[in-house]
Amino acid sequence: MPYVNIRITPGATEAQKAELIAGATDLLVKVLNKNPATTFVIIDEVETENWGVAGESVAARNRKAAAG
C-alpha cells in the first residue's frame, strides 16, 4: 500500500493537482507494479512563510526577487 506525500507551495490548480495524483499513481504502477486501488497520494500545500531554502523563507526570497 504505497503512500506518496507531495508538498508544494500554494498556487496549483485543481487540474494540476489531479495530474500530480494520477502521475504519481501511474509511476508506482509502472515501476513497482503497485495496485492503483491501494495507492494513496496526499498533496500538502505549505505556505511560503513556512517553507525555507538556503536559510530563509520562500516568502522572503520572493520579496527580494520582486524588489529586484
GROMACS .gro file of N, CA and C in nm:
model
  204
    1MET      N    1   0.084  -0.117   0.000
    1MET     CA    2   0.000   0.000   0.000
    1MET      C    3   0.089   0.124   0.000
    2PRO      N    4   0.128   0.173  -0.116
    2PRO     CA    5   0.213   0.292  -0.122
    2PRO      C    6   0.140   0.417  -0.074
    3TYR      N    7   0.219   0.503  -0.012
    3TYR     CA    8   0.171   0.633   0.034
    3TYR      C    9   0.271   0.736  -0.018
    4VAL      N   10   0.222   0.830  -0.098
    4VAL     CA   11   0.307   0.935  -0.155
    4VAL      C   12   0.260   1.068  -0.098
    5ASN      N   13   0.354   1.146  -0.047
    5ASN     CA   14   0.322   1.279   0.005
    5ASN      C   15   0.395   1.382  -0.080
    6ILE      N   16   0.318   1.467  -0.146
    6ILE     CA   17   0.374   1.573  -0.230
    6ILE      C   18   0.350   1.705  -0.157
    7ARG      N   19   0.456   1.780  -0.137
    7ARG     CA   20   0.444   1.910  -0.070
    7ARG      C   21   0.479   2.019  -0.170
    8ILE      N   22   0.386   2.114  -0.184
    8ILE     CA   23   0.404   2.225  -0.278
    8ILE      C   24   0.361   2.355  -0.209
    9THR      N   25   0.406   2.465  -0.266
    9THR     CA   26   0.355   2.593  -0.220
    9THR      C   27   0.223   2.617  -0.291
   10PRO      N   28   0.134   2.701  -0.234
   10PRO     CA   29   0.003   2.724  -0.293
   10PRO      C   30   0.013   2.781  -0.435
   11GLY      N   31  -0.089   2.751  -0.513
   11GLY     CA   32  -0.098   2.807  -0.647
   11GLY      C   33  -0.134   2.706  -0.754
   12ALA      N   34  -0.122   2.578  -0.724
   12ALA     CA   35  -0.158   2.476  -0.824
   12ALA      C   36  -0.309   2.471  -0.837
   13THR      N   37  -0.354   2.451  -0.958
   13THR     CA   38  -0.498   2.439  -0.983
   13THR      C   39  -0.545   2.299  -0.946
   14GLU      N   40  -0.675   2.282  -0.939
   14GLU     CA   41  -0.732   2.150  -0.912
   14GLU      C   42  -0.691   2.052  -1.021
   15ALA      N   43  -0.688   2.098  -1.146
   15ALA     CA   44  -0.647   2.012  -1.258
   15ALA      C   45  -0.500   1.971  -1.246
   16GLN      N   46  -0.416   2.063  -1.205
   16GLN     CA   47  -0.274   2.029  -1.186
   16GLN      C   48  -0.255   1.928  -1.074
   17LYS      N   49  -0.330   1.945  -0.967
   17LYS     CA   50  -0.322   1.851  -0.856
   17LYS      C   51  -0.370   1.712  -0.901
   18ALA      N   52  -0.477   1.709  -0.978
   18ALA     CA   53  -0.527   1.581  -1.029
   18ALA      C   54  -0.422   1.513  -1.116
   19GLU      N   55  -0.350   1.592  -1.195
   19GLU     CA   56  -0.244   1.537  -1.279
   19GLU      C   57  -0.128   1.483  -1.194
   20LEU      N   58  -0.094   1.552  -1.087
   20LEU     CA   59   0.010   1.502  -0.996
   20LEU      C   60  -0.032   1.369  -0.933
   21ILE      N   61  -0.156   1.362  -0.888
   21ILE     CA   62  -0.206   1.239  -0.827
   21ILE      C   63  -0.204   1.124  -0.927
   22ALA      N   64  -0.255   1.149  -1.046
   22ALA     CA   65  -0.257   1.044  -1.150
   22ALA      C   66  -0.115   1.004  -1.189
   23GLY      N   67  -0.027   1.102  -1.204
   23GLY     CA   68   0.110   1.073  -1.245
   23GLY      C   69   0.187   0.993  -1.142
   24ALA      N   70   0.173   1.029  -1.014
   24ALA     CA   71   0.242   0.956  -0.908
   24ALA      C   72   0.190   0.813  -0.900
   25THR      N   73   0.059   0.799  -0.912
   25THR     CA   74  -0.001   0.665  -0.910
   25THR      C   75   0.048   0.582  -1.028
   26ASP      N   76   0.044   0.639  -1.147
   26ASP     CA   77   0.090   0.568  -1.267
   26ASP      C   78   0.236   0.525  -1.255
   27LEU      N   79   0.320   0.612  -1.198
   27LEU     CA   80   0.462   0.580  -1.182
   27LEU      C   81   0.481   0.458  -1.091
   28LEU      N   82   0.407   0.453  -0.980
   28LEU     CA   83   0.417   0.339  -0.889
   28LEU      C   84   0.365   0.211  -0.953
   29VAL      N   85   0.263   0.223  -1.035
   29VAL     CA   86   0.212   0.106  -1.108
   29VAL      C   87   0.317   0.058  -1.207
   30LYS      N   88   0.374   0.150  -1.282
   30LYS     CA   89   0.471   0.116  -1.388
   30LYS      C   90   0.602   0.061  -1.330
   31VAL      N   91   0.658   0.128  -1.232
   31VAL     CA   92   0.791   0.092  -1.182
   31VAL      C   93   0.787  -0.022  -1.080
   32LEU      N   94   0.689  -0.019  -0.991
   32LEU     CA   95   0.687  -0.117  -0.882
   32LEU      C   96   0.571  -0.215  -0.892
   33ASN      N   97   0.491  -0.204  -0.999
   33ASN     CA   98   0.376  -0.293  -1.019
   33ASN      C   99   0.278  -0.286  -0.901
   34LYS      N  100   0.259  -0.166  -0.848
   34LYS     CA  101   0.167  -0.148  -0.735
   34LYS      C  102   0.024  -0.136  -0.784
   35ASN      N  103  -0.068  -0.173  -0.699
   35ASN     CA  104  -0.210  -0.166  -0.730
   35ASN      C  105  -0.258  -0.022  -0.713
   36PRO      N  106  -0.311   0.040  -0.818
   36PRO     CA  107  -0.356   0.179  -0.804
   36PRO      C  108  -0.472   0.195  -0.704
   37ALA      N  109  -0.548   0.089  -0.684
   37ALA     CA  110  -0.661   0.096  -0.591
   37ALA      C  111  -0.615   0.110  -0.446
   38THR      N  112  -0.490   0.074  -0.419
   38THR     CA  113  -0.439   0.085  -0.282
   38THR      C  114  -0.321   0.181  -0.273
   39THR      N  115  -0.310   0.270  -0.370
   39THR     CA  116  -0.204   0.370  -0.371
   39THR      C  117  -0.263   0.504  -0.328
   40PHE      N  118  -0.206   0.561  -0.226
   40PHE     CA  119  -0.255   0.687  -0.170
   40PHE      C  120  -0.159   0.799  -0.204
   41VAL      N  121  -0.213   0.911  -0.253
   41VAL     CA  122  -0.133   1.029  -0.283
   41VAL      C  123  -0.195   1.146  -0.208
   42ILE      N  124  -0.114   1.211  -0.127
   42ILE     CA  125  -0.159   1.326  -0.048
   42ILE      C  126  -0.080   1.448  -0.096
   43ILE      N  127  -0.150   1.557  -0.118
   43ILE     CA  128  -0.084   1.683  -0.154
   43ILE      C  129  -0.103   1.780  -0.039
   44ASP      N  130   0.009   1.826   0.017
   44ASP     CA  131   0.008   1.928   0.121
   44ASP      C  132   0.053   2.058   0.060
   45GLU      N  133  -0.025   2.163   0.082
   45GLU     CA  134   0.017   2.296   0.038
   45GLU      C  135   0.076   2.369   0.159
   46VAL      N  136   0.201   2.407   0.146
   46VAL     CA  137   0.273   2.472   0.254
   46VAL      C  138   0.289   2.620   0.218
   47GLU      N  139   0.241   2.706   0.305
   47GLU     CA  140   0.255   2.849   0.282
   47GLU      C  141   0.402   2.886   0.270
   48THR      N  142   0.432   2.983   0.185
   48THR     CA  143   0.572   3.019   0.159
   48THR      C  144   0.644   3.072   0.283
   49GLU      N  145   0.568   3.124   0.381
   49GLU     CA  146   0.631   3.169   0.506
   49GLU      C  147   0.682   3.050   0.587
   50ASN      N  148   0.629   2.931   0.558
   50ASN     CA  149   0.664   2.810   0.633
   50ASN      C  150   0.756   2.717   0.556
   51TRP      N  151   0.811   2.763   0.446
   51TRP     CA  152   0.898   2.681   0.361
   51TRP      C  153   1.031   2.754   0.348
   52GLY      N  154   1.138   2.692   0.395
   52GLY     CA  155   1.267   2.758   0.393
   52GLY      C  156   1.363   2.697   0.294
   53VAL      N  157   1.445   2.783   0.236
   53VAL     CA  158   1.551   2.742   0.142
   53VAL      C  159   1.671   2.831   0.168
   54ALA      N  160   1.787   2.770   0.178
   54ALA     CA  161   1.911   2.845   0.193
   54ALA      C  162   1.906   2.945   0.310
   55GLY      N  163   1.841   2.904   0.418
   55GLY     CA  164   1.842   2.985   0.538
   55GLY      C  165   1.737   3.093   0.547
   56GLU      N  166   1.644   3.098   0.453
   56GLU     CA  167   1.537   3.197   0.461
   56GLU      C  168   1.409   3.141   0.401
   57SER      N  169   1.297   3.205   0.435
   57SER     CA  170   1.170   3.155   0.385
   57SER      C  171   1.155   3.187   0.236
   58VAL      N  172   1.074   3.108   0.171
   58VAL     CA  173   1.046   3.132   0.029
   58VAL      C  174   0.977   3.268   0.014
   59ALA      N  175   0.893   3.305   0.110
   59ALA     CA  176   0.826   3.435   0.105
   59ALA      C  177   0.928   3.548   0.103
   60ALA      N  178   1.030   3.540   0.189
   60ALA     CA  179   1.135   3.642   0.192
   60ALA      C  180   1.213   3.645   0.062
   61ARG      N  181   1.243   3.526   0.009
   61ARG     CA  182   1.316   3.519  -0.119
   61ARG      C  183   1.233   3.581  -0.232
   62ASN      N  184   1.101   3.555  -0.230
   62ASN     CA  185   1.015   3.611  -0.333
   62ASN      C  186   1.007   3.763  -0.322
   63ARG      N  187   1.003   3.813  -0.200
   63ARG     CA  188   1.000   3.959  -0.181
   63ARG      C  189   1.129   4.023  -0.234
   64LYS      N  190   1.243   3.960  -0.206
   64LYS     CA  191   1.373   4.011  -0.255
   64LYS      C  192   1.376   4.011  -0.409
   65ALA      N  193   1.326   3.902  -0.468
   65ALA     CA  194   1.326   3.891  -0.614
   65ALA      C  195   1.235   3.997  -0.677
   66ALA      N  196   1.121   4.024  -0.612
   66ALA     CA  197   1.027   4.123  -0.665
   66ALA      C  198   1.084   4.265  -0.654
   67ALA      N  199   1.165   4.289  -0.549
   67ALA     CA  200   1.223   4.422  -0.529
   67ALA      C  201   1.335   4.448  -0.629
   68GLY      N  202   1.386   4.337  -0.686
   68GLY     CA  203   1.486   4.347  -0.792
   68GLY      C  204   1.620   4.385  -0.747
   0.00000   0.00000   0.00000
